[in-house]
């Protein structure tokens, strides 16, 4: 499904070549600002073409994979676009994983080369030593230390290489991989095409967010995530904006530093991050920042957090839902039309259906499984035919989320399919209970799972993290929920924890809490 106002890309399409062509008149404008300096659009184009030439000179061939294990910086962007330019497939991976995880990803992708940040080299070397891989080349970014035998310095390699012409790729050709974040189990290699990047930029970056050439954007979500890749590369570079890149973790203090120093006009975060910043005593004043728009994804944004952020900064948070499988946001609120507590309406160019257990659409107001149809869907999960068939069903992609839709067309998150609870024969949305608990002044975060009681019946259990210095009792929180929700939804059990298990994007891993519950039973 496409929209009349967005022309499809040509059949022969290379996204990196497309992006560089869009910015030929902006050669002197700042494209990237990272921890070590700036890169203009002209310099970016030169380095992308040189890195593509370097890959060819090293013997990398079309559609062979290279692993990107890098902190966010201009080298990450050059490496990703340079690989696309050459028709080589970058496999962008999470920088917070273990050597065992990287060993699996190297074997799964059969990567022929690895581009790695110097700080992550020891972990990668452990992964390489743990099993036989097909890695032929090691390229190290941002280092002045002696290199391992046979390794290349990224900057030196780029500078010494000749610019290459873009590969004549097809728009439907495998272009890059992202691994699913693992909020519901083991990560899966998700294969995307050259054209998918184009569609997300046109339909969401331009069509919904309305990014401008004058914008300075900053994303707390890292480039190796689908959300971050669109936020800090695809979208801003498609309109000639400038991007602030940050290698360190997006703590409140790290974000505040960029807010007040680089003065981004657009910020992308996740609900957990917004909540942490609002709870931080060093939250900047509205007069200290230049924000005009904020975005949230990863998990549904609680109404309370959205309203408090807007009250403080005077800007909206545009909450949406996307996925690794669809590459970016497909269901979203819109600037000027934000209903906090909902995820908005389908992004133009995408279609959704909410289906019941019988596979048929459910009426408005009822909980249904979310399915999406749109032009940015991934091709498959690599080496995982069963999961591919289960998720990618004809033109539709199964999200794994449950939603309701009101009579005005606004959709509200009701939890993951495997997180939904059936209590006394009635579905209970964990997110609804969580969103209520976090309205209590003592609660920082909450996650709700099912717990089997002495009679073998499923009851709701809340795992709660209190704010620093705050106190609350189990009965106090239970009464608080009962006042706001139907009585059967209140958590029968409450456990206070110092923190909740999360993915690197801040998604709560409820399956970890379920595993913990099972092991302690």
Short mmCIF file of C-alpha atoms in Angstrom, two decimals:
data_model
loop_
_atom_site.label_atom_id
_atom_site.label_comp_id
_atom_site.label_asym_id
_atom_site.label_seq_id
_atom_site.Cartn_x
_atom_site.Cartn_y
_atom_site.Cartn_z
CA UNK A 1 0.00 0.00 0.00
CA UNK A 2 1.41 3.42 -0.95
CA UNK A 3 0.10 6.95 -0.87
CA UNK A 4 -0.68 9.12 -3.90
CA UNK A 5 1.57 11.98 -2.79
CA UNK A 6 4.76 9.87 -2.48
CA UNK A 7 6.32 8.61 -5.69
CA UNK A 8 7.90 5.17 -5.39
CA UNK A 9 11.65 4.92 -5.94
CA UNK A 10 12.88 3.66 -9.31
CA UNK A 11 13.35 -0.09 -9.72
CA UNK A 12 17.14 0.26 -9.76
CA UNK A 13 17.72 2.06 -6.50
CA UNK A 14 20.66 2.53 -4.16
CA UNK A 15 19.70 4.41 -1.01
CA UNK A 16 23.20 5.73 -0.28
CA UNK A 17 23.52 7.13 -3.82
CA UNK A 18 20.02 8.62 -3.44
CA UNK A 19 20.95 10.30 -0.15
CA UNK A 20 24.19 11.77 -1.45
CA UNK A 21 22.42 13.12 -4.55
CA UNK A 22 19.82 14.88 -2.37
CA UNK A 23 22.57 16.87 -0.65
CA UNK A 24 24.94 17.87 -3.46
CA UNK A 25 24.01 21.54 -2.98
CA UNK A 26 24.74 21.36 0.78
CA UNK A 27 28.43 20.44 0.60
CA UNK A 28 29.49 23.02 3.20
CA UNK A 29 26.60 22.46 5.61
CA UNK A 30 27.17 20.46 8.81
CA UNK A 31 25.70 16.98 8.50
CA UNK A 32 27.04 15.22 11.60
CA UNK A 33 28.19 16.45 15.01
CA UNK A 34 29.75 13.80 17.24
CA UNK A 35 31.93 13.69 20.33
CA UNK A 36 35.10 14.42 18.34
CA UNK A 37 34.00 16.99 15.78
CA UNK A 38 31.84 17.70 12.77
CA UNK A 39 31.43 16.39 9.24
CA UNK A 40 29.95 18.44 6.41
CA UNK A 41 27.69 16.96 3.75
CA UNK A 42 30.53 17.26 1.24
CA UNK A 43 32.94 15.43 3.54
CA UNK A 44 30.30 12.79 4.26
CA UNK A 45 29.78 12.12 0.55
CA UNK A 46 33.52 11.82 -0.04
CA UNK A 47 34.05 9.42 2.87
CA UNK A 48 31.04 7.25 1.97
CA UNK A 49 32.33 6.78 -1.58
CA UNK A 50 35.87 6.13 -0.35
CA UNK A 51 34.71 3.54 2.17
CA UNK A 52 32.75 1.81 -0.59
CA UNK A 53 36.00 1.77 -2.58
CA UNK A 54 37.86 0.38 0.44
CA UNK A 55 35.43 -2.52 0.77
CA UNK A 56 35.87 -3.37 -2.90
CA UNK A 57 39.65 -3.18 -2.58
CA UNK A 58 39.50 -5.59 0.36
CA UNK A 59 37.65 -8.06 -1.84
CA UNK A 60 34.15 -7.69 -0.35
CA UNK A 61 31.53 -8.66 -2.91
CA UNK A 62 27.90 -7.70 -3.45
CA UNK A 63 25.53 -9.03 -0.78
CA UNK A 64 28.31 -10.30 1.49
CA UNK A 65 27.82 -9.21 5.08
CA UNK A 66 29.94 -6.94 7.29
CA UNK A 67 29.25 -6.58 11.01
CA UNK A 68 28.94 -3.04 12.43
CA UNK A 69 29.78 -3.10 16.13
CA UNK A 70 30.21 0.61 16.72
CA UNK A 71 29.25 3.38 19.08
CA UNK A 72 27.30 6.26 17.53
CA UNK A 73 29.67 8.58 15.67
CA UNK A 74 30.25 9.85 12.13
CA UNK A 75 32.26 6.68 11.33
CA UNK A 76 29.10 4.62 11.96
CA UNK A 77 27.20 6.62 9.35
CA UNK A 78 30.07 6.44 6.86
CA UNK A 79 30.42 2.68 7.35
CA UNK A 80 26.69 1.99 6.98
CA UNK A 81 26.17 4.18 3.92
CA UNK A 82 29.50 3.12 2.41
CA UNK A 83 28.44 -0.51 2.60
CA UNK A 84 25.04 0.27 1.03
CA UNK A 85 26.83 2.27 -1.68
CA UNK A 86 28.99 -0.76 -2.46
CA UNK A 87 26.07 -3.21 -2.41
CA UNK A 88 27.64 -4.89 0.63
CA UNK A 89 25.21 -5.70 3.47
CA UNK A 90 25.93 -4.06 6.85
CA UNK A 91 24.68 -5.99 9.89
CA UNK A 92 24.21 -3.39 12.62
CA UNK A 93 24.39 -4.88 16.12
CA UNK A 94 23.76 -3.74 19.67
CA UNK A 95 26.88 -2.47 21.44
CA UNK A 96 25.73 -3.67 24.87
CA UNK A 97 25.79 -7.41 24.27
CA UNK A 98 28.21 -10.15 25.33
CA UNK A 99 31.00 -11.85 23.41
CA UNK A 100 28.77 -14.91 23.22
CA UNK A 101 26.07 -12.85 21.51
CA UNK A 102 28.52 -11.48 18.95
CA UNK A 103 29.90 -14.95 18.27
CA UNK A 104 26.36 -16.09 17.45
CA UNK A 105 25.74 -13.08 15.18
CA UNK A 106 29.04 -13.56 13.35
CA UNK A 107 28.20 -17.18 12.68
CA UNK A 108 24.59 -16.48 11.79
CA UNK A 109 25.46 -13.73 9.30
CA UNK A 110 28.70 -15.28 7.98
CA UNK A 111 30.19 -11.79 8.12
CA UNK A 112 33.36 -11.38 6.06
CA UNK A 113 34.50 -8.25 7.89
CA UNK A 114 33.86 -6.40 11.14
CA UNK A 115 33.96 -2.63 11.66
CA UNK A 116 34.36 -2.07 15.41
CA UNK A 117 34.82 0.85 17.78
CA UNK A 118 38.13 0.66 19.63
CA UNK A 119 36.37 0.49 23.01
CA UNK A 120 34.50 -2.65 21.89
CA UNK A 121 37.51 -4.42 20.37
CA UNK A 122 38.33 -6.58 23.45
CA UNK A 123 34.80 -8.00 23.54
CA UNK A 124 34.88 -8.66 19.80
CA UNK A 125 38.26 -10.39 20.07
CA UNK A 126 36.82 -12.70 22.73
CA UNK A 127 33.95 -13.51 20.36
CA UNK A 128 36.32 -14.19 17.47
CA UNK A 129 38.47 -16.44 19.63
CA UNK A 130 35.52 -18.47 20.87
CA UNK A 131 34.62 -20.09 17.56
CA UNK A 132 35.56 -20.34 13.90
CA UNK A 133 34.13 -17.49 11.80
CA UNK A 134 34.41 -16.33 8.20
CA UNK A 135 35.78 -12.91 9.18
CA UNK A 136 38.60 -11.92 6.82
CA UNK A 137 39.07 -8.27 7.75
CA UNK A 138 39.00 -6.23 10.96
CA UNK A 139 38.55 -2.45 10.72
CA UNK A 140 38.92 -0.43 13.94
CA UNK A 141 37.29 2.97 14.40
CA UNK A 142 38.46 5.84 16.61
CA UNK A 143 41.79 4.50 17.83
CA UNK A 144 45.40 5.65 18.09
CA UNK A 145 46.51 2.43 19.81
CA UNK A 146 48.52 -0.27 18.02
CA UNK A 147 46.21 -2.45 15.95
CA UNK A 148 45.91 -6.23 16.07
CA UNK A 149 47.93 -7.97 13.38
CA UNK A 150 46.35 -7.45 9.96
CA UNK A 151 43.72 -4.98 11.20
CA UNK A 152 42.99 -1.64 9.51
CA UNK A 153 42.49 1.81 11.01
CA UNK A 154 39.12 3.10 9.79
CA UNK A 155 40.18 6.70 9.16
CA UNK A 156 43.43 5.72 7.47
CA UNK A 157 41.67 3.15 5.29
CA UNK A 158 39.08 5.71 4.15
CA UNK A 159 41.69 8.38 3.43
CA UNK A 160 43.85 6.00 1.38
CA UNK A 161 41.02 4.57 -0.74
CA UNK A 162 39.68 5.73 -4.08
CA UNK A 163 36.02 6.82 -4.34
CA UNK A 164 33.80 4.14 -5.88
CA UNK A 165 30.72 4.37 -8.05
CA UNK A 166 27.51 3.22 -6.40
CA UNK A 167 26.49 -0.39 -7.00
CA UNK A 168 23.55 -0.72 -9.38
CA UNK A 169 21.29 -2.30 -6.81
CA UNK A 170 17.62 -3.19 -7.08
CA UNK A 171 15.23 -1.48 -4.68
CA UNK A 172 14.10 -4.88 -3.39
CA UNK A 173 17.64 -6.17 -2.94
CA UNK A 174 18.79 -7.16 0.58
CA UNK A 175 20.56 -4.03 1.82
CA UNK A 176 21.13 -4.35 5.57
CA UNK A 177 20.23 -6.38 8.63
CA UNK A 178 19.02 -5.40 12.07
CA UNK A 179 18.62 -7.85 14.93
CA UNK A 180 15.36 -7.76 16.87
CA UNK A 181 15.90 -6.35 20.36
CA UNK A 182 14.95 -9.52 22.18
CA UNK A 183 12.12 -8.19 24.38
CA UNK A 184 10.36 -11.53 23.84
CA UNK A 185 13.33 -13.89 23.58
CA UNK A 186 16.28 -14.59 21.26
CA UNK A 187 17.11 -11.92 18.65
CA UNK A 188 16.42 -12.61 14.99
CA UNK A 189 18.34 -11.28 11.96
CA UNK A 190 15.82 -9.09 10.13
CA UNK A 191 16.65 -8.47 6.46
CA UNK A 192 15.68 -5.12 4.92
CA UNK A 193 15.89 -3.72 1.40
CA UNK A 194 17.40 -0.61 -0.18
CA UNK A 195 13.93 0.89 -0.76
CA UNK A 196 12.69 0.36 2.80
CA UNK A 197 14.85 3.24 4.03
CA UNK A 198 13.32 5.50 1.39
CA UNK A 199 9.77 4.65 2.42
CA UNK A 200 10.22 5.33 6.13
CA UNK A 201 11.89 8.67 5.41
CA UNK A 202 9.15 9.78 3.04
CA UNK A 203 6.14 8.51 4.96
CA UNK A 204 7.15 9.19 8.55
CA UNK A 205 10.20 11.46 8.66
CA UNK A 206 8.75 13.93 6.17
CA UNK A 207 5.06 13.00 6.09
CA UNK A 208 4.31 12.89 9.84
CA UNK A 209 7.19 14.49 11.75
CA UNK A 210 7.70 17.19 9.13
CA UNK A 211 11.49 17.37 9.56
CA UNK A 212 13.13 20.44 8.04
CA UNK A 213 16.53 21.35 6.65
CA UNK A 214 16.90 23.84 9.52
CA UNK A 215 16.47 21.15 12.20
CA UNK A 216 19.18 19.85 14.51
CA UNK A 217 18.15 16.36 15.61
CA UNK A 218 19.30 14.23 18.53
CA UNK A 219 18.25 10.64 19.24
CA UNK A 220 18.68 8.84 22.56
CA UNK A 221 17.98 5.60 20.69
CA UNK A 222 21.18 4.39 19.06
CA UNK A 223 21.79 3.92 15.35
CA UNK A 224 21.85 0.11 15.57
CA UNK A 225 18.13 0.12 16.44
CA UNK A 226 15.49 0.55 13.75
CA UNK A 227 14.08 3.56 15.62
CA UNK A 228 17.49 5.22 15.99
CA UNK A 229 18.53 4.48 12.42
CA UNK A 230 15.58 6.46 11.09
CA UNK A 231 15.86 9.17 13.74
CA UNK A 232 19.55 9.98 13.36
CA UNK A 233 20.43 8.94 9.82
CA UNK A 234 17.67 8.23 7.32
CA UNK A 235 15.25 11.02 8.24
CA UNK A 236 17.53 14.01 8.90
CA UNK A 237 19.91 13.31 6.02
CA UNK A 238 16.93 13.00 3.66
CA UNK A 239 16.03 16.66 4.34
CA UNK A 240 19.52 18.11 4.82
CA UNK A 241 19.25 18.57 8.60
CA UNK A 242 22.13 18.31 11.08
CA UNK A 243 22.53 15.36 13.45
CA UNK A 244 23.98 15.20 16.96
CA UNK A 245 25.54 11.78 17.64
CA UNK A 246 26.52 10.57 21.11
CA UNK A 247 28.66 7.52 21.88
CA UNK A 248 27.83 7.27 25.58
CA UNK A 249 24.68 5.86 27.14
CA UNK A 250 21.68 8.24 27.03
CA UNK A 251 21.53 9.02 30.75
CA UNK A 252 19.55 12.10 31.78
CA UNK A 253 22.78 14.03 32.38
CA UNK A 254 24.20 13.07 28.98
CA UNK A 255 20.98 14.15 27.24
CA UNK A 256 20.76 17.41 29.20
CA UNK A 257 24.31 18.25 28.12
CA UNK A 258 23.32 17.95 24.45
CA UNK A 259 20.02 19.79 25.00
CA UNK A 260 21.82 22.85 26.35
CA UNK A 261 25.03 22.74 24.29
CA UNK A 262 24.08 21.58 20.78
CA UNK A 263 20.51 22.92 21.09
CA UNK A 264 18.66 20.21 19.13
CA UNK A 265 15.25 21.21 17.82
CA UNK A 266 14.00 17.61 17.55
CA UNK A 267 14.60 14.92 20.17
CA UNK A 268 13.78 11.22 19.96
CA UNK A 269 13.51 9.14 23.12
CA UNK A 270 11.67 6.29 24.80
CA UNK A 271 9.15 6.42 27.67
CA UNK A 272 11.64 5.17 30.25
CA UNK A 273 14.08 7.92 29.26
CA UNK A 274 11.47 10.65 29.39
CA UNK A 275 10.36 9.47 32.82
CA UNK A 276 13.94 9.42 34.09
CA UNK A 277 14.61 12.93 32.84
CA UNK A 278 11.44 14.31 34.40
CA UNK A 279 12.43 12.76 37.73
CA UNK A 280 15.94 14.25 37.57
CA UNK A 281 16.54 17.44 39.60
CA UNK A 282 18.83 18.82 36.86
CA UNK A 283 16.09 18.89 34.22
CA UNK A 284 16.82 22.01 32.13
CA UNK A 285 14.40 24.90 32.02
CA UNK A 286 12.37 25.56 28.89
CA UNK A 287 14.45 28.69 28.26
CA UNK A 288 17.67 26.62 28.17
CA UNK A 289 16.65 24.40 25.25
CA UNK A 290 15.57 24.85 21.62
CA UNK A 291 13.20 21.88 21.31
CA UNK A 292 10.26 22.25 18.93
CA UNK A 293 9.24 18.57 18.69
CA UNK A 294 9.85 15.32 20.56
CA UNK A 295 9.22 11.73 19.54
CA UNK A 296 8.70 8.54 21.54
CA UNK A 297 8.64 4.86 20.61
CA UNK A 298 9.79 1.51 21.95
CA UNK A 299 6.89 1.20 24.37
CA UNK A 300 3.62 3.05 24.74
CA UNK A 301 4.05 6.46 26.35
CA UNK A 302 2.09 6.84 29.61
CA UNK A 303 -0.30 9.78 29.49
CA UNK A 304 1.13 11.27 32.67
CA UNK A 305 4.68 11.45 31.28
CA UNK A 306 3.54 13.06 28.04
CA UNK A 307 1.50 15.70 29.81
CA UNK A 308 4.23 16.55 32.32
CA UNK A 309 6.84 16.88 29.55
CA UNK A 310 4.59 19.20 27.56
CA UNK A 311 3.78 21.24 30.66
CA UNK A 312 7.48 21.71 31.35
CA UNK A 313 8.91 22.31 27.86
CA UNK A 314 5.85 23.47 25.94
CA UNK A 315 6.40 20.88 23.18
CA UNK A 316 4.52 17.72 22.25
CA UNK A 317 5.86 14.20 22.39
CA UNK A 318 4.70 12.39 19.26
CA UNK A 319 4.16 8.85 20.48
CA UNK A 320 4.19 6.06 17.93
CA UNK A 321 4.83 2.37 17.54
CA UNK A 322 7.22 0.82 15.07
CA UNK A 323 9.16 -2.42 14.89
CA UNK A 324 12.39 -3.88 13.60
CA UNK A 325 10.23 -5.80 11.10
CA UNK A 326 8.59 -2.63 9.69
CA UNK A 327 11.80 -0.58 10.13
CA UNK A 328 10.17 2.42 11.80
CA UNK A 329 6.91 3.89 13.07
CA UNK A 330 3.69 2.90 11.28
CA UNK A 331 1.09 3.99 13.87
CA UNK A 332 1.47 7.40 15.44
CA UNK A 333 0.12 10.58 16.91
CA UNK A 334 0.73 13.68 14.79
CA UNK A 335 2.04 17.16 15.55
CA UNK A 336 -0.95 19.24 16.58
CA UNK A 337 -3.10 16.13 17.03
CA UNK A 338 -1.71 14.37 20.09
CA UNK A 339 -3.92 12.33 22.40
CA UNK A 340 -1.68 11.23 25.24
CA UNK A 341 -2.46 7.69 26.32
CA UNK A 342 -3.05 6.61 22.70
CA UNK A 343 -0.66 5.68 19.89
CA UNK A 344 -2.66 7.72 17.38
CA UNK A 345 -3.67 6.59 13.91
CA UNK A 346 -1.97 4.71 11.04
CA UNK A 347 0.79 6.64 9.30
CA UNK A 348 -0.40 7.52 5.77
CA UNK A 349 0.91 4.79 3.50
CA UNK A 350 0.29 2.07 6.09
CA UNK A 351 -2.83 0.10 6.90
CA UNK A 352 -3.62 -1.71 10.13
CA UNK A 353 -6.09 -4.36 11.22
CA UNK A 354 -6.96 -5.47 14.75
CA UNK A 355 -7.90 -9.14 14.62
CA UNK A 356 -9.50 -11.46 17.13
CA UNK A 357 -8.58 -15.06 17.91
CA UNK A 358 -10.64 -16.13 14.89
CA UNK A 359 -8.48 -14.00 12.59
CA UNK A 360 -11.31 -11.59 11.81
CA UNK A 361 -11.31 -7.83 12.52
CA UNK A 362 -12.67 -6.91 15.95
CA UNK A 363 -15.18 -4.09 16.56
CA UNK A 364 -14.00 -0.74 17.89
CA UNK A 365 -13.38 -0.87 21.60
CA UNK A 366 -12.33 -4.54 21.69
CA UNK A 367 -8.75 -5.79 22.07
CA UNK A 368 -7.26 -7.31 18.92
CA UNK A 369 -3.92 -8.48 17.55
CA UNK A 370 -2.20 -5.78 15.50
CA UNK A 371 -1.37 -6.46 11.85
CA UNK A 372 0.29 -3.94 9.52
CA UNK A 373 0.51 -3.60 5.75
CA UNK A 374 2.99 -1.14 4.28
CA UNK A 375 5.95 -0.74 1.91
CA UNK A 376 8.78 -0.92 4.49
CA UNK A 377 8.24 -4.50 5.71
CA UNK A 378 11.34 -6.67 5.99
CA UNK A 379 11.95 -9.54 3.60
CA UNK A 380 12.45 -12.23 6.24
CA UNK A 381 14.23 -13.43 9.34
CA UNK A 382 17.54 -14.92 8.24
CA UNK A 383 17.69 -18.72 8.59
CA UNK A 384 14.37 -18.79 10.43
CA UNK A 385 11.63 -19.93 8.08
CA UNK A 386 9.05 -20.80 10.76
CA UNK A 387 9.27 -17.37 12.43
CA UNK A 388 9.27 -15.69 9.01
CA UNK A 389 6.06 -17.42 7.99
CA UNK A 390 4.44 -16.67 11.33
CA UNK A 391 5.28 -12.93 11.18
CA UNK A 392 5.15 -12.06 7.47
CA UNK A 393 1.78 -13.24 6.21
CA UNK A 394 1.28 -12.24 2.59
CA UNK A 395 1.16 -8.45 2.52
CA UNK A 396 0.57 -8.27 6.28
CA UNK A 397 3.05 -8.26 9.14
CA UNK A 398 2.00 -9.52 12.57
CA UNK A 399 3.21 -7.06 15.18
CA UNK A 400 2.92 -9.25 18.26
CA UNK A 401 1.08 -6.40 20.03
CA UNK A 402 -2.52 -6.05 21.14
CA UNK A 403 -4.45 -2.80 20.63
CA UNK A 404 -7.89 -1.29 20.87
CA UNK A 405 -9.31 1.39 18.55
CA UNK A 406 -11.90 3.96 19.56
CA UNK A 407 -14.70 5.29 17.38
CA UNK A 408 -12.52 8.27 16.34
CA UNK A 409 -9.84 5.92 14.99
CA UNK A 410 -7.25 6.42 17.76
CA UNK A 411 -5.46 3.26 18.83
CA UNK A 412 -4.42 2.42 22.40
CA UNK A 413 -1.77 -0.11 23.37
CA UNK A 414 -2.97 -3.13 25.35
CA UNK A 415 0.26 -5.11 25.73
CA UNK A 416 2.30 -7.72 23.92
CA UNK A 417 0.49 -10.84 22.77
CA UNK A 418 2.52 -12.93 25.17
CA UNK A 419 2.12 -10.37 27.98
CA UNK A 420 -1.68 -10.23 27.97
CA UNK A 421 -3.31 -11.76 31.02
CA UNK A 422 -6.65 -13.51 31.24
CA UNK A 423 -7.95 -13.04 34.78
CA UNK A 424 -11.26 -14.70 35.63
CA UNK A 425 -11.80 -15.21 31.90
CA UNK A 426 -11.32 -11.52 31.08
CA UNK A 427 -8.30 -10.02 29.29
CA UNK A 428 -6.27 -7.63 31.43
CA UNK A 429 -3.76 -5.33 29.76
CA UNK A 430 -0.52 -5.19 31.78
CA UNK A 431 0.23 -1.78 30.29
CA UNK A 432 -3.05 -0.36 31.55
CA UNK A 433 -2.22 -1.41 35.11
CA UNK A 434 1.38 -0.19 34.75
CA UNK A 435 0.25 3.17 33.39
CA UNK A 436 -1.99 3.55 36.44
CA UNK A 437 0.68 2.56 38.95
CA UNK A 438 3.20 5.11 37.61
CA UNK A 439 0.69 7.88 38.31
CA UNK A 440 1.30 7.28 42.01
CA UNK A 441 3.77 9.92 43.23
CA UNK A 442 6.09 7.31 44.80
CA UNK A 443 6.35 5.01 41.75
CA UNK A 444 9.10 5.39 39.17
CA UNK A 445 8.43 2.29 37.05
CA UNK A 446 6.20 -0.76 37.07
CA UNK A 447 5.88 -4.01 35.14
CA UNK A 448 2.89 -6.33 35.42
CA UNK A 449 3.00 -10.07 34.80
CA UNK A 450 0.82 -13.08 35.60
CA UNK A 451 1.29 -15.11 38.79
CA UNK A 452 -0.40 -18.41 39.50
CA UNK A 453 -2.05 -18.41 42.90
CA UNK A 454 -2.53 -21.35 45.27
CA UNK A 455 -5.62 -22.44 43.36
CA UNK A 456 -3.78 -22.50 40.02
CA UNK A 457 -5.52 -19.36 38.78
CA UNK A 458 -3.75 -16.48 37.01
CA UNK A 459 -3.65 -13.23 38.95
CA UNK A 460 -1.85 -9.97 38.23
CA UNK A 461 1.48 -9.26 39.90
CA UNK A 462 3.17 -5.85 39.77
CA UNK A 463 6.93 -5.45 40.02
CA UNK A 464 7.46 -1.87 41.19
CA UNK A 465 10.49 0.42 41.35
CA UNK A 466 10.01 3.35 43.72
CA UNK A 467 11.51 6.79 43.21
CA UNK A 468 14.67 7.56 45.16
CA UNK A 469 13.74 8.27 48.78
CA UNK A 470 10.04 7.50 48.25
CA UNK A 471 7.99 4.98 50.20
CA UNK A 472 4.76 3.10 49.52
CA UNK A 473 3.11 -0.06 50.78
CA UNK A 474 1.53 -2.92 48.86
CA UNK A 475 -1.96 -2.14 50.18
CA UNK A 476 -1.54 1.56 49.39
CA UNK A 477 -0.70 0.86 45.73
CA UNK A 478 -3.48 -1.72 45.41
CA UNK A 479 -6.03 0.78 46.70
CA UNK A 480 -4.67 3.41 44.32
CA UNK A 481 -5.25 1.12 41.30
CA UNK A 482 -8.72 0.10 42.50
CA UNK A 483 -9.77 3.75 42.59
CA UNK A 484 -8.85 4.24 38.93
CA UNK A 485 -9.55 0.92 37.19
CA UNK A 486 -12.16 -1.82 37.24
CA UNK A 487 -11.68 -3.73 40.53
CA UNK A 488 -10.69 -7.03 38.87
CA UNK A 489 -7.63 -5.33 37.30
CA UNK A 490 -5.80 -4.39 40.49
CA UNK A 491 -2.53 -6.32 41.16
CA UNK A 492 -3.12 -9.08 43.71
CA UNK A 493 0.60 -9.25 44.36
CA UNK A 494 3.18 -6.44 44.48
CA UNK A 495 6.95 -6.90 44.69
CA UNK A 496 9.31 -3.96 45.15
CA UNK A 497 12.52 -4.19 43.10
CA UNK A 498 15.58 -1.92 42.76
CA UNK A 499 15.30 -2.03 38.95
CA UNK A 500 13.49 -3.79 36.10
CA UNK A 501 15.19 -5.94 33.43
CA UNK A 502 15.29 -4.09 30.12
CA UNK A 503 16.67 -4.21 26.61
CA UNK A 504 19.19 -1.56 25.57
CA UNK A 505 16.32 0.50 24.15
CA UNK A 506 14.65 0.63 27.54
CA UNK A 507 11.92 -1.92 26.77
CA UNK A 508 10.92 -3.82 29.87
CA UNK A 509 11.67 -7.54 29.46
CA UNK A 510 8.60 -9.00 31.11
CA UNK A 511 9.65 -12.48 30.02
CA UNK A 512 12.65 -12.14 32.37
CA UNK A 513 10.27 -11.35 35.21
CA UNK A 514 8.13 -14.35 34.25
CA UNK A 515 11.21 -16.60 34.20
CA UNK A 516 12.20 -15.26 37.63
CA UNK A 517 8.70 -15.96 38.92
CA UNK A 518 8.77 -19.52 37.59
CA UNK A 519 12.20 -20.28 39.06
CA UNK A 520 11.18 -19.01 42.50
CA UNK A 521 7.88 -20.89 42.58
#
